Amino acid sequence: MAVDLIQIQNLKTYFFQGKGVLSKWFGQGLKVVHAVDDVSLTIKKGSTFGLVGESGCGKSTLGLSVFRLVEPTEGKILFHGNDVVKMNSAELRTFRQNAQLIFQDQFGCLNPRMTVGQIIAEPLMLRDGKQARQEDIADEVAELLSAVNLDPDAAVKFPNEFSGGQARRIGVSRAIALKPEFIMADEPTSGLDISTAATVLNLMQDLQDQMDITYLWVSHNLNQVKYMADDMAVMYLGKVVEMGQTKEVFHQRAHPYTRALISAVPQVDTDQQKETIFLEGEIPSPINPPSGCYFRTRCPHVFERCKQEEPPLTDLGGDHFCACHLHSHH
Amino acid sequence: MSEPLLEVSNLTLDYNLGGRKMRALDRINFTLEKGEVLGVAGESGCGKSTLGLAILRLLPRVAEIRRGAVFFKGTDLLKLSEEQMELEIRGQEITMIFQNPQNALNPVFKIETQMTDILRVQDRNQNPGSRKRHQHYRKQAIERLKLTGIADPEARVSNYPFEFSGGMKQRVMIGMALSSGTSLLLADEATTALDVTIEAQINKLIIDLAAEYGISVLYVTHNLGVLAEMADKIMIMYAGRIFEMGEKEMLFGSPRHPYSAALLESLPSRQKKGRRLLSIPGFVPPLDRLPKGCSFHPRCVFAEDICRKQVPPLTEVASGHWSACLLDQKRGRQKWQWT
Ligand SMILES: Nc1ncnc2c1ncn2[C@@H]1O[C@H](COP(=O)(O)OP(=O)(O)OP(=O)(O)O)[C@@H](O)[C@H]1O
Ligand SMILES: Nc1ncnc2c1ncn2[C@@H]1O[C@H](COP(=O)(O)OP(=O)(O)OP(=O)(O)O)[C@@H](O)[C@H]1O
Ligand code: SF4
Ligand code: SF4
Ligand SMILES: [Mg+2]
Ligand SMILES: [Mg+2]
């Protein structure tokens, strides 16, 4: 049985808007963005958990909440059973060595004034503190660079001397510097060419095989999640609407949103005749979500009950969950 | 056979940067028929956007067209005056929709104003001296918005661009293209920034309009999956050149060029979970330092001596199917198996 590395329980992360001048002048009330709205999920050690959904559904916020880079409003985040939300700053520091982030915009988070060597050495220096020895760290940096297939000479260069794919690999080498157990990868291949993306995906799989790293894999590329993830969750407006083994979710597509999402993914293989489900309209605002089922304004199967009642996340068997009234009547 | 809508012939273009000469388009040849959707793909920097900009002559100063012609309805656009391009072609006969519709719509004017302006110009071009009222054009604008699937167009037409989501703005851009009676739509990564479900809506809109109004489309994207669903013909570019071109079914089903075969093998959708993806070794070369011979040879596992010496010409290898690889004859119908 695989060990549960991360358990997220009833996590809510809200953003509060309108405390500023405008709301004072116009007397508008506080607006609450329900970015992550009561999410529970479990990530097994050594596995990859894929998180998909359209822009603004709360994927990044969920990931950042796990690291407490944004403060969760409510709920628990258990890492090896210890609640990250309750950690003090010393505990948090240890946790953040064990858990790393690869950001959506890689260039944006590589300091342009530091050499690549300095960028990768930074977490190592922090770890070793006063005991840090230049030679040891330089060796480790060279090792890390070769682990991501970059020339050790890269250490003396600056980020702007690298291509997008190389920059992404620098980000990966920094993330693995402290041999973390857990990495959240937020759109790790966005903006990369097909072939460069393939390099990054291969690399991250190799690292997982060698170091038993656990990934939370955030992407709106469903082909990629299908290829990478063991388990997955589909989010819509801050909520998980379907969750389970990736194979099962793709096979059953129990939730109408999952069905539409998967059907909308363009596929190269033209031999399999596929029918795209076109959703009407746009994603509602997370400030004023619809009553009942959040998806009802675009759902092709909407019926009366969907307006009144919010569908609970129901176990369909085999650890496969879905939140839709089509599956919740008893 | 009737004349194609667009015929690009031997188009060659350099960017001159200081002393460096980057050949961003090298002997580009293709035709586009009425109502046809041509998909253009290739790695970043291969010249896809430059091609669209060259057709509309919206190039930066450092760009220089060295030779070639762009025949549109029989007229070489490269020979028109700047004024003719502006009055008759851009935004009228040929419309471009960009990745970021924000920049194409003027934020300080209502959608209504921007659309009626175009409709008025269009009308006066066709009927000199026409003096119709604003209401007439406004009605037309609402009609166009309705065609592109904007809900409640009567109210929406008086919105400002910021009140529209990304997908809606892209619809407005397409609506504007329709307003002007466009016959060629250039879409450059037009849906890349949108979500899959919205992307699917917009792409369907584009194909439907192409079919219904006989609009031809040059559709540029990184996403081969999108092309598989959108395009009739596909063009694969590499470092300023066309490497392969042909009917979609042929090109995706049995690619004739090693580079196209490699791109298809790099896709996660084609691979089982856990199996390694193909990653083409090396990088796209800088355009001012292209390798001699076939510019792909340092990355190509099939390369032989001849590839380092000769530039492969784009050759018709089967009816309507073009490929630029020196070993095509030798290889015959055998597949390029990278892994
Ligand atoms: N710091 C913030 N303040 C206020 N609202 C925020 C903040 N960060 C995110 N949001 C809002 O929370 C919601 C979820 O955003 P989030 O970035 O998590 O989405 P996402 O799923 O990662 O989207 P994308 O696919 O575009 O990256 C959005 O409505 C967003 O506007
Ligand atoms: N204004 C410019 N000045 C100099 N070089 C340019 C300019 N615009 C483009 N180039 C160069 O011309 C080549 C082709 O660029 P282009 O933008 O057409 O590529 P692309 O295929 O559209 O790439 P992408 O997929 O990244 O959009 C690139 O090598 C680029 O560096
Ligand atoms: S609960 Fe109703 S509206 Fe929501 S997904 Fe199910 S059928 Fe659609
Ligand atoms: S010409 Fe040679 S190097 Fe170029 S693609 Fe063909 S086999 Fe490869
Ligand atoms: Mg995000
Ligand atoms: Mg481009």
Coordinates of C-alpha atoms in Angstrom, one line a residue, chain B residues 60-282:
Chain B
P60 CA 9.1 46.1 -39.1
R61 CA 11.7 48.3 -40.7
V62 CA 14.5 45.9 -40.3
A63 CA 12.7 43.4 -42.5
E64 CA 13.5 43.3 -46.2
I65 CA 11.7 41.3 -48.8
R66 CA 14.5 40.0 -51.1
R67 CA 12.4 38.4 -53.8
G68 CA 9.1 36.7 -54.5
A69 CA 5.5 37.7 -54.9
V70 CA 2.3 37.5 -53.0
F71 CA -0.6 37.2 -55.5
F72 CA -3.9 37.8 -54.0
K73 CA -6.9 37.5 -56.4
G74 CA -4.3 37.8 -59.1
T75 CA -2.6 41.0 -57.9
D76 CA 0.8 41.1 -56.4
L77 CA 0.4 42.7 -53.0
L78 CA 4.1 43.5 -52.9
K79 CA 3.5 45.9 -55.8
L80 CA 0.6 47.9 -54.3
S81 CA 1.2 51.3 -52.7
E82 CA 1.0 51.6 -49.0
E83 CA -2.2 53.6 -49.4
Q84 CA -3.9 50.8 -51.4
M85 CA -2.8 48.2 -48.9
E86 CA -4.4 50.3 -46.1
L87 CA -7.6 51.3 -47.9
E88 CA -8.4 48.1 -49.8
I89 CA -6.6 45.2 -48.3
R90 CA -5.8 45.4 -44.6
G91 CA -8.9 44.8 -42.4
Q92 CA -11.0 44.7 -45.6
E93 CA -10.0 41.9 -47.9
I94 CA -7.5 40.3 -45.5
T95 CA -8.0 40.4 -41.8
M96 CA -5.5 39.3 -39.2
I97 CA -6.5 38.0 -35.7
F98 CA -3.8 37.9 -33.1
Q99 CA -3.1 36.0 -30.0
N100 CA -3.9 39.0 -27.9
P101 CA -7.1 40.6 -29.0
Q102 CA -6.6 43.2 -26.3
N103 CA -4.1 45.0 -28.5
A104 CA -6.2 44.8 -31.6
L105 CA -9.3 46.5 -30.1
N106 CA -9.0 50.1 -29.0
P107 CA -9.8 50.2 -25.3
V108 CA -11.3 53.7 -25.3
F109 CA -14.0 53.1 -27.9
K110 CA -17.1 51.0 -27.6
I111 CA -17.4 47.8 -29.6
E112 CA -20.2 49.5 -31.5
T113 CA -18.0 52.4 -32.6
Q114 CA -15.2 50.2 -33.7
M115 CA -17.5 47.9 -35.8
T116 CA -19.6 50.6 -37.3
D117 CA -16.4 52.5 -38.4
I118 CA -15.3 49.5 -40.4
L119 CA -18.7 48.9 -41.9
R120 CA -19.0 52.5 -43.0
V121 CA -15.6 52.4 -44.7
Q122 CA -16.5 49.1 -46.4
D123 CA -19.8 50.5 -47.6
R124 CA -18.3 53.7 -49.0
N125 CA -15.6 51.7 -50.8
Q126 CA -18.2 49.7 -52.5
N127 CA -20.8 52.5 -53.0
P128 CA -19.0 55.8 -53.3
G129 CA -21.1 58.6 -51.9
S130 CA -23.2 56.3 -49.7
R131 CA -24.6 58.3 -46.8
K132 CA -26.3 55.9 -44.5
R133 CA -27.2 56.6 -40.9
H134 CA -25.4 55.3 -37.9
Q135 CA -28.4 53.2 -37.0
H136 CA -28.0 51.2 -40.2
Y137 CA -24.4 50.2 -39.5
R138 CA -25.3 49.6 -35.8
K139 CA -27.9 47.0 -36.9
Q140 CA -25.3 45.4 -39.1
A141 CA -22.8 45.3 -36.3
I142 CA -25.4 43.5 -34.0
E143 CA -26.1 41.1 -36.8
R144 CA -22.3 40.2 -37.0
L145 CA -22.0 39.8 -33.3
K146 CA -25.0 37.5 -33.4
L147 CA -23.3 35.4 -36.1
T148 CA -20.3 34.9 -33.9
G149 CA -22.4 33.6 -31.1
I150 CA -22.3 36.6 -28.6
A151 CA -25.4 36.3 -26.4
D152 CA -27.6 39.4 -26.1
P153 CA -25.8 41.3 -28.9
E154 CA -28.2 44.3 -28.7
A155 CA -26.9 45.2 -25.2
R156 CA -23.4 43.9 -25.7
V157 CA -22.6 46.1 -28.7
S158 CA -22.5 49.1 -26.5
N159 CA -19.9 47.6 -24.1
Y160 CA -16.2 48.5 -24.0
P161 CA -13.6 45.9 -24.8
F162 CA -12.6 45.5 -21.1
E163 CA -16.2 44.3 -20.3
F164 CA -15.6 41.3 -22.6
S165 CA -13.7 38.1 -21.7
G166 CA -10.8 36.9 -23.9
G167 CA -13.0 34.5 -25.8
M168 CA -15.6 37.2 -26.4
K169 CA -13.0 39.7 -27.7
Q170 CA -11.7 37.1 -30.1
R171 CA -15.3 36.7 -31.3
V172 CA -15.5 40.5 -31.8
M173 CA -12.3 40.3 -33.9
I174 CA -13.9 37.6 -36.0
G175 CA -17.1 39.6 -36.2
M176 CA -15.1 42.6 -37.5
A177 CA -13.5 40.4 -40.1
L178 CA -16.9 39.4 -41.3
S179 CA -18.1 43.1 -41.2
S180 CA -15.5 43.9 -43.7
G181 CA -16.4 41.2 -46.1
T182 CA -13.0 39.5 -45.7
S183 CA -12.0 36.7 -48.0
L184 CA -8.8 35.8 -46.2
L185 CA -8.4 35.4 -42.5
L186 CA -4.9 35.2 -41.0
A187 CA -5.1 33.7 -37.5
D188 CA -1.8 33.8 -35.6
E189 CA -2.0 31.8 -32.4
A190 CA -5.4 33.3 -32.2
T191 CA -6.7 30.8 -29.5
T192 CA -3.5 30.0 -27.7
A193 CA -4.3 32.1 -24.7
L194 CA -7.8 30.7 -24.4
D195 CA -9.1 27.8 -22.4
V196 CA -9.7 24.5 -24.2
T197 CA -13.5 24.7 -24.1
I198 CA -13.5 28.4 -25.3
E199 CA -10.8 27.5 -27.8
A200 CA -13.0 24.8 -29.2
Q201 CA -15.9 27.3 -29.6
I202 CA -13.8 29.8 -31.4
N203 CA -12.2 27.3 -33.7
K204 CA -15.6 25.9 -34.6
L205 CA -16.7 29.4 -35.4
I206 CA -13.7 29.9 -37.7
I207 CA -14.3 26.6 -39.6
D208 CA -18.1 27.2 -39.9
L209 CA -17.5 30.7 -41.3
A210 CA -14.9 29.4 -43.7
A211 CA -17.4 26.8 -44.9
E212 CA -20.4 29.1 -45.0
Y213 CA -18.9 32.3 -46.5
G214 CA -16.0 30.7 -48.5
I215 CA -13.4 32.5 -46.4
S216 CA -9.9 31.1 -46.7
V217 CA -7.8 30.8 -43.5
L218 CA -4.1 30.7 -42.8
Y219 CA -4.1 29.3 -39.3
V220 CA -0.8 29.5 -37.4
T221 CA -0.3 27.5 -34.2
H222 CA 2.1 25.4 -32.1
N223 CA -0.7 22.9 -31.5
L224 CA -0.7 20.1 -34.0
G225 CA -3.9 18.7 -32.4
V226 CA -5.7 21.9 -33.3
L227 CA -4.5 21.7 -36.9
A228 CA -5.7 18.1 -37.1
E229 CA -9.2 19.3 -36.4
M230 CA -9.2 22.6 -38.2
A231 CA -7.1 22.4 -41.3
D232 CA -7.5 21.0 -44.8
K233 CA -3.8 21.4 -45.6
I234 CA -0.8 21.5 -43.3
M235 CA 2.5 23.3 -43.7
I236 CA 5.5 22.4 -41.5
M237 CA 8.2 25.1 -41.3
Y238 CA 11.7 24.9 -39.9
A239 CA 14.2 27.8 -39.7
G240 CA 12.5 29.9 -42.4
R241 CA 11.8 27.1 -44.9
I242 CA 8.8 24.8 -45.7
F243 CA 9.9 21.3 -44.8
E244 CA 6.6 19.5 -45.6
M245 CA 3.2 20.4 -47.0
G246 CA 0.2 18.5 -47.9
E247 CA -3.3 17.3 -47.2
K248 CA -3.9 16.9 -43.4
E249 CA -4.6 13.1 -43.6
M250 CA -1.5 12.4 -45.6
L251 CA 0.8 14.6 -43.5
F252 CA -0.3 13.3 -40.1
G253 CA -1.0 9.8 -41.3
S254 CA 2.2 9.2 -43.2
P255 CA 4.7 12.1 -42.8
R256 CA 7.3 12.2 -45.5
H257 CA 9.8 14.4 -43.7
P258 CA 11.9 13.3 -40.7
Y259 CA 11.2 16.5 -38.9
S260 CA 7.4 16.2 -39.1
A261 CA 7.7 12.6 -38.1
A262 CA 9.7 13.7 -35.0
L263 CA 7.2 16.4 -34.0
L264 CA 4.4 13.8 -34.1
E265 CA 6.4 11.4 -32.0
S266 CA 7.1 14.0 -29.3
L267 CA 3.4 14.4 -28.5
P268 CA 2.3 13.0 -25.1
S269 CA -1.0 12.1 -26.6
R270 CA 0.7 9.6 -28.9
Q271 CA 2.5 7.8 -26.1
K272 CA 1.5 5.4 -23.4
K273 CA 1.9 6.6 -19.8
G274 CA 5.5 6.1 -18.6
R275 CA 7.0 5.5 -22.0
R276 CA 9.6 8.0 -23.0
L277 CA 8.7 10.8 -25.4
L278 CA 10.9 11.6 -28.3
S279 CA 12.9 14.7 -27.8
I280 CA 14.7 15.9 -30.8
P281 CA 18.4 16.4 -29.9
G282 CA 19.9 19.8 -30.0

